[in-house]
PDB file of C-alpha atoms in Angstrom:
ATOM      1  CA  MET A   1     211.544 -25.794  37.583  1.00  0.00           C
ATOM      2  CA  MET A   2     210.726 -28.486  34.838  1.00  0.00           C
ATOM      3  CA  LEU A   3     207.087 -28.732  35.393  1.00  0.00           C
ATOM      4  CA  ASN A   4     206.268 -25.178  35.190  1.00  0.00           C
ATOM      5  CA  ASP A   5     209.059 -23.879  32.762  1.00  0.00           C
ATOM      6  CA  ILE A   6     209.125 -26.867  30.313  1.00  0.00           C
ATOM      7  CA  LEU A   7     206.011 -29.286  30.458  1.00  0.00           C
ATOM      8  CA  VAL A   8     203.252 -26.955  31.272  1.00  0.00           C
ATOM      9  CA  PRO A   9     204.094 -24.425  28.469  1.00  0.00           C
ATOM     10  CA  THR A  10     204.470 -27.402  26.127  1.00  0.00           C
ATOM     11  CA  TYR A  11     201.393 -28.934  27.139  1.00  0.00           C
ATOM     12  CA  THR A  12     199.399 -25.775  26.966  1.00  0.00           C
ATOM     13  CA  GLN A  13     200.907 -24.702  23.578  1.00  0.00           C
ATOM     14  CA  MET A  14     200.389 -28.129  21.861  1.00  0.00           C
ATOM     15  CA  LEU A  15     197.152 -29.084  23.308  1.00  0.00           C
ATOM     16  CA  GLY A  16     195.820 -25.605  22.385  1.00  0.00           C
ATOM     17  CA  ALA A  17     196.975 -26.339  18.889  1.00  0.00           C
ATOM     18  CA  LEU A  18     195.418 -29.551  18.738  1.00  0.00           C
ATOM     19  CA  SER A  19     192.370 -28.155  19.609  1.00  0.00           C
ATOM     20  CA  ALA A  20     192.592 -25.744  17.012  1.00  0.00           C
ATOM     21  CA  TRP A  21     193.231 -28.255  14.396  1.00  0.00           C
ATOM     22  CA  LEU A  22     190.136 -30.146  15.379  1.00  0.00           C
ATOM     23  CA  GLY A  23     188.262 -26.948  15.146  1.00  0.00           C
ATOM     24  CA  LYS A  24     189.659 -26.217  11.676  1.00  0.00           C
ATOM     25  CA  ALA A  25     188.834 -30.029  10.613  1.00  0.00           C
ATOM     26  CA  GLU A  26     185.212 -29.586  11.887  1.00  0.00           C
ATOM     27  CA  GLU A  27     184.734 -26.556   9.966  1.00  0.00           C
ATOM     28  CA  THR A  28     186.169 -27.572   6.775  1.00  0.00           C
ATOM     29  CA  SER A  29     184.892 -31.365   6.855  1.00  0.00           C
ATOM     30  CA  ARG A  30     181.472 -31.279   8.900  1.00  0.00           C
ATOM     31  CA  ASP A  31     180.204 -34.255   6.857  1.00  0.00           C
ATOM     32  CA  ARG A  32     183.334 -36.204   7.558  1.00  0.00           C
ATOM     33  CA  ALA A  33     183.955 -35.270  11.179  1.00  0.00           C
ATOM     34  CA  GLN A  34     183.093 -38.760  12.516  1.00  0.00           C
ATOM     35  CA  ALA A  35     185.264 -40.522   9.818  1.00  0.00           C
ATOM     36  CA  LEU A  36     188.155 -38.483  10.700  1.00  0.00           C
ATOM     37  CA  LEU A  37     187.895 -39.510  14.389  1.00  0.00           C
ATOM     38  CA  ILE A  38     188.287 -43.059  13.433  1.00  0.00           C
ATOM     39  CA  ALA A  39     191.015 -42.577  10.533  1.00  0.00           C
ATOM     40  CA  ARG A  40     194.621 -44.190  11.176  1.00  0.00           C
ATOM     41  CA  LEU A  41     197.923 -43.840   9.587  1.00  0.00           C
ATOM     42  CA  ALA A  42     198.433 -47.562   9.687  1.00  0.00           C
ATOM     43  CA  PRO A  43     196.187 -50.432  10.128  1.00  0.00           C
ATOM     44  CA  ASP A  44     197.976 -51.365  13.483  1.00  0.00           C
ATOM     45  CA  MET A  45     197.917 -47.972  14.791  1.00  0.00           C
ATOM     46  CA  PHE A  46     195.209 -46.141  17.154  1.00  0.00           C
ATOM     47  CA  PRO A  47     192.703 -43.813  15.407  1.00  0.00           C
ATOM     48  CA  LEU A  48     192.704 -40.044  15.794  1.00  0.00           C
ATOM     49  CA  SER A  49     190.383 -40.046  18.610  1.00  0.00           C
ATOM     50  CA  THR A  50     192.637 -42.234  20.619  1.00  0.00           C
ATOM     51  CA  GLN A  51     195.711 -40.268  19.955  1.00  0.00           C
ATOM     52  CA  ILE A  52     193.850 -37.143  21.171  1.00  0.00           C
ATOM     53  CA  ARG A  53     193.069 -38.753  24.575  1.00  0.00           C
ATOM     54  CA  PHE A  54     196.498 -40.436  24.777  1.00  0.00           C
ATOM     55  CA  ALA A  55     198.165 -36.991  24.482  1.00  0.00           C
ATOM     56  CA  CYS A  56     195.853 -35.846  27.291  1.00  0.00           C
ATOM     57  CA  VAL A  57     196.813 -38.906  29.320  1.00  0.00           C
ATOM     58  CA  GLN A  58     200.661 -38.092  28.696  1.00  0.00           C
ATOM     59  CA  ALA A  59     200.100 -34.501  29.893  1.00  0.00           C
ATOM     60  CA  GLN A  60     198.113 -35.480  32.981  1.00  0.00           C
ATOM     61  CA  GLU A  61     200.404 -38.365  33.710  1.00  0.00           C
ATOM     62  CA  GLY A  62     203.616 -35.999  33.237  1.00  0.00           C
ATOM     63  CA  VAL A  63     202.499 -33.448  35.789  1.00  0.00           C
ATOM     64  CA  PHE A  64     201.200 -36.111  38.529  1.00  0.00           C
ATOM     65  CA  ARG A  65     204.274 -38.353  38.013  1.00  0.00           C
ATOM     66  CA  LEU A  66     206.578 -35.470  38.621  1.00  0.00           C
ATOM     67  CA  ARG A  67     204.714 -34.502  41.786  1.00  0.00           C
ATOM     68  CA  GLN A  68     205.007 -38.248  42.823  1.00  0.00           C
ATOM     69  CA  GLU A  69     201.388 -38.282  43.296  1.00  0.00           C
ATOM     70  CA  THR A  70     198.525 -40.778  42.659  1.00  0.00           C
ATOM     71  CA  PHE A  71     196.963 -40.288  39.277  1.00  0.00           C
ATOM     72  CA  PRO A  72     193.499 -38.881  39.222  1.00  0.00           C
ATOM     73  CA  PRO A  73     190.491 -40.917  37.758  1.00  0.00           C
ATOM     74  CA  SER A  74     190.435 -38.651  34.661  1.00  0.00           C
ATOM     75  CA  ILE A  75     193.558 -40.617  33.344  1.00  0.00           C
ATOM     76  CA  ALA A  76     191.648 -44.075  33.785  1.00  0.00           C
ATOM     77  CA  VAL A  77     188.614 -42.511  31.842  1.00  0.00           C
ATOM     78  CA  LEU A  78     190.850 -41.153  29.127  1.00  0.00           C
ATOM     79  CA  LEU A  79     192.655 -44.367  28.865  1.00  0.00           C
ATOM     80  CA  ASP A  80     189.549 -46.383  28.627  1.00  0.00           C
ATOM     81  CA  GLU A  81     187.787 -44.152  26.108  1.00  0.00           C
ATOM     82  CA  GLY A  82     191.027 -44.149  24.112  1.00  0.00           C
ATOM     83  CA  ARG A  83     191.233 -47.990  23.993  1.00  0.00           C
ATOM     84  CA  ASN A  84     187.668 -48.222  22.765  1.00  0.00           C
ATOM     85  CA  ALA A  85     187.723 -45.290  20.476  1.00  0.00           C
ATOM     86  CA  SER A  86     187.604 -47.595  17.445  1.00  0.00           C
ATOM     87  CA  GLU A  87     184.096 -48.606  18.269  1.00  0.00           C
ATOM     88  CA  HIS A  88     183.030 -45.503  20.301  1.00  0.00           C
ATOM     89  CA  PRO A  89     184.951 -42.422  18.861  1.00  0.00           C
ATOM     90  CA  GLY A  90     182.928 -39.647  20.203  1.00  0.00           C
ATOM     91  CA  SER A  91     182.626 -36.451  18.620  1.00  0.00           C
ATOM     92  CA  ILE A  92     185.163 -33.569  17.684  1.00  0.00           C
ATOM     93  CA  THR A  93     183.394 -31.597  20.524  1.00  0.00           C
ATOM     94  CA  ASP A  94     184.010 -34.512  22.934  1.00  0.00           C
ATOM     95  CA  ALA A  95     187.682 -34.456  21.995  1.00  0.00           C
ATOM     96  CA  ARG A  96     187.991 -30.656  22.380  1.00  0.00           C
ATOM     97  CA  THR A  97     186.380 -31.044  25.728  1.00  0.00           C
ATOM     98  CA  ARG A  98     188.735 -33.714  26.746  1.00  0.00           C
ATOM     99  CA  ILE A  99     191.635 -31.244  25.848  1.00  0.00           C
ATOM    100  CA  ALA A 100     190.141 -28.228  27.628  1.00  0.00           C
ATOM    101  CA  GLU A 101     189.741 -30.450  30.760  1.00  0.00           C
ATOM    102  CA  THR A 102     193.077 -31.593  30.626  1.00  0.00           C
ATOM    103  CA  LEU A 103     194.550 -28.138  30.208  1.00  0.00           C
ATOM    104  CA  THR A 104     192.436 -26.831  33.258  1.00  0.00           C
ATOM    105  CA  LEU A 105     193.890 -29.722  35.361  1.00  0.00           C
ATOM    106  CA  VAL A 106     197.518 -29.185  34.167  1.00  0.00           C
ATOM    107  CA  GLU A 107     197.459 -25.562  34.743  1.00  0.00           C
ATOM    108  CA  ALA A 108     195.706 -25.940  38.139  1.00  0.00           C
ATOM    109  CA  ILE A 109     198.353 -28.434  39.202  1.00  0.00           C
ATOM    110  CA  ALA A 110     201.199 -26.371  37.939  1.00  0.00           C
ATOM    111  CA  ALA A 111     199.982 -23.284  39.810  1.00  0.00           C
ATOM    112  CA  ASP A 112     200.291 -25.360  42.932  1.00  0.00           C
ATOM    113  CA  THR A 113     203.688 -26.852  42.569  1.00  0.00           C
ATOM    114  CA  PRO A 114     206.968 -25.698  43.886  1.00  0.00           C
ATOM    115  CA  GLY A 115     210.141 -26.392  41.884  1.00  0.00           C
ATOM    116  CA  ILE A 116     211.173 -29.921  41.502  1.00  0.00           C
ATOM    117  CA  ASP A 117     214.793 -30.996  41.892  1.00  0.00           C
ATOM    118  CA  PRO A 118     215.907 -32.328  38.534  1.00  0.00           C
ATOM    119  CA  ALA A 119     217.690 -35.205  40.327  1.00  0.00           C
ATOM    120  CA  THR A 120     214.605 -36.313  42.036  1.00  0.00           C
ATOM    121  CA  PRO A 121     214.248 -40.035  41.483  1.00  0.00           C
ATOM    122  CA  ILE A 122     211.268 -41.270  39.439  1.00  0.00           C
ATOM    123  CA  ALA A 123     210.158 -44.826  38.910  1.00  0.00           C
ATOM    124  CA  HIS A 124     208.261 -45.094  35.936  1.00  0.00           C
ATOM    125  CA  ALA A 125     206.375 -48.417  35.529  1.00  0.00           C
ATOM    126  CA  LEU A 126     204.576 -49.595  32.347  1.00  0.00           C
ATOM    127  CA  PRO A 127     201.630 -51.950  32.267  1.00  0.00           C
ATOM    128  CA  GLN A 128     203.946 -54.907  30.713  1.00  0.00           C
ATOM    129  CA  GLY A 129     205.971 -54.899  34.189  1.00  0.00           C
ATOM    130  CA  MET A 130     208.901 -53.091  33.028  1.00  0.00           C
ATOM    131  CA  VAL A 131     210.050 -50.257  35.339  1.00  0.00           C
ATOM    132  CA  PHE A 132     212.398 -47.265  34.311  1.00  0.00           C
ATOM    133  CA  ASP A 133     214.509 -45.729  37.146  1.00  0.00           C
ATOM    134  CA  LEU A 134     215.193 -42.194  36.082  1.00  0.00           C
ATOM    135  CA  THR A 135     215.680 -38.787  37.379  1.00  0.00           C
ATOM    136  CA  ALA A 136     213.039 -36.068  36.994  1.00  0.00           C
ATOM    137  CA  GLU A 137     215.152 -34.342  34.306  1.00  0.00           C
ATOM    138  CA  GLN A 138     215.522 -37.689  32.546  1.00  0.00           C
ATOM    139  CA  TYR A 139     211.748 -38.544  32.697  1.00  0.00           C
ATOM    140  CA  VAL A 140     210.811 -35.117  31.226  1.00  0.00           C
ATOM    141  CA  ARG A 141     213.443 -35.158  28.592  1.00  0.00           C
ATOM    142  CA  ASP A 142     213.443 -38.973  27.388  1.00  0.00           C
ATOM    143  CA  TRP A 143     209.704 -39.904  28.288  1.00  0.00           C
ATOM    144  CA  ALA A 144     207.160 -37.172  29.132  1.00  0.00           C
ATOM    145  CA  LEU A 145     208.015 -34.938  26.142  1.00  0.00           C
ATOM    146  CA  PRO A 146     208.683 -37.465  23.408  1.00  0.00           C
ATOM    147  CA  GLN A 147     205.579 -39.533  24.248  1.00  0.00           C
ATOM    148  CA  PHE A 148     203.307 -36.365  24.542  1.00  0.00           C
ATOM    149  CA  TYR A 149     204.581 -35.090  20.903  1.00  0.00           C
ATOM    150  CA  PHE A 150     204.162 -38.643  19.558  1.00  0.00           C
ATOM    151  CA  HIS A 151     200.545 -38.563  19.988  1.00  0.00           C
ATOM    152  CA  VAL A 152     200.146 -34.926  19.152  1.00  0.00           C
ATOM    153  CA  MET A 153     202.200 -35.501  15.992  1.00  0.00           C
ATOM    154  CA  THR A 154     200.342 -38.595  15.041  1.00  0.00           C
ATOM    155  CA  ALA A 155     197.011 -36.717  15.491  1.00  0.00           C
ATOM    156  CA  TYR A 156     198.209 -33.815  13.082  1.00  0.00           C
ATOM    157  CA  ALA A 157     199.522 -36.442  10.495  1.00  0.00           C
ATOM    158  CA  ILE A 158     196.252 -38.165  10.470  1.00  0.00           C
ATOM    159  CA  LEU A 159     194.324 -34.836  10.013  1.00  0.00           C
ATOM    160  CA  ARG A 160     196.783 -33.897   7.230  1.00  0.00           C
ATOM    161  CA  ALA A 161     196.524 -37.354   5.602  1.00  0.00           C
ATOM    162  CA  GLN A 162     192.807 -37.223   5.688  1.00  0.00           C
ATOM    163  CA  GLY A 163     192.781 -33.772   3.843  1.00  0.00           C
ATOM    164  CA  VAL A 164     192.469 -31.305   6.385  1.00  0.00           C
ATOM    165  CA  GLU A 165     194.294 -28.145   5.320  1.00  0.00           C
ATOM    166  CA  LEU A 166     196.890 -27.701   8.069  1.00  0.00           C
ATOM    167  CA  GLY A 167     200.345 -26.433   7.801  1.00  0.00           C
ATOM    168  CA  LYS A 168     203.453 -25.422   9.434  1.00  0.00           C
ATOM    169  CA  THR A 169     201.695 -22.204  10.810  1.00  0.00           C
ATOM    170  CA  ASP A 170     199.239 -24.357  12.341  1.00  0.00           C
ATOM    171  CA  TYR A 171     201.811 -26.247  14.076  1.00  0.00           C
ATOM    172  CA  VAL A 172     203.745 -23.391  15.375  1.00  0.00           C
ATOM    173  CA  ALA A 173     201.071 -20.966  16.087  1.00  0.00           C
ATOM    174  CA  HIS A 174     202.481 -20.363  19.582  1.00  0.00           C
ATOM    175  CA  MET A 175     205.616 -18.851  17.961  1.00  0.00           C
ATOM    176  CA  PHE A 176     204.034 -15.961  16.513  1.00  0.00           C
ATOM    177  CA  ALA A 177     204.063 -14.217  19.847  1.00  0.00           C
ATOM    178  CA  TYR A 178     207.794 -14.085  19.486  1.00  0.00           C
ATOM    179  CA  LEU A 179     207.579 -12.686  15.883  1.00  0.00           C
ATOM    180  CA  ARG A 180     209.796  -9.624  15.422  1.00  0.00           C
ATOM    181  CA  PRO A 181     207.545  -6.798  14.063  1.00  0.00           C
ATOM    182  CA  GLY A 182     208.277  -6.273  10.229  1.00  0.00           C
ATOM    183  CA  THR A 183     209.795  -9.849   9.656  1.00  0.00           C
ATOM    184  CA  GLU A 184     206.790 -11.775   8.561  1.00  0.00           C
ATOM    185  CA  PRO A 185     206.774 -12.658   4.929  1.00  0.00           C
ATOM    186  CA  SER A 186     204.911 -10.698   2.337  1.00  0.00           C
ATOM    187  CA  ARG A 187     202.576 -12.747   0.274  1.00  0.00           C
TER     188      ARG A 187
END
């Protein structure tokens, strides 16, 4: 239930929004697009290009971990690109391609996944050697979604801090599908 009802729609909506924000950044800042990709919120934080890749990593890890399957090579590629993004940030086109590839993978996996029991045990190991023992429900609620949103929101904040004109409607664009007719504000 959680994969198809919670994670996949969230990943799809927010990665789609992230791609749209990058499109907007490219349109309004063509001459600064490369500088945007290496911009950071703080000196000790990863740059925009890394935040994008790590958002993709979180989405891919989330679906494969819940299925209790080995991670695909694409995760290692994204992690390597993300760790080296300060020196090799790529382009906005590259970033949007990574997002599109992630969306394709996540949607394909979800289509082939039966419901997952929320009580399914998940052992979540971090590279530092820490291991968290969680249920699938706890993993989704306490790790998968917060980590994903951290990277997406950091990317949004970097773009805003760099002068890309984004607002709340860009962040919640997916909500307009639910807008009651006649209730939109007049300008």
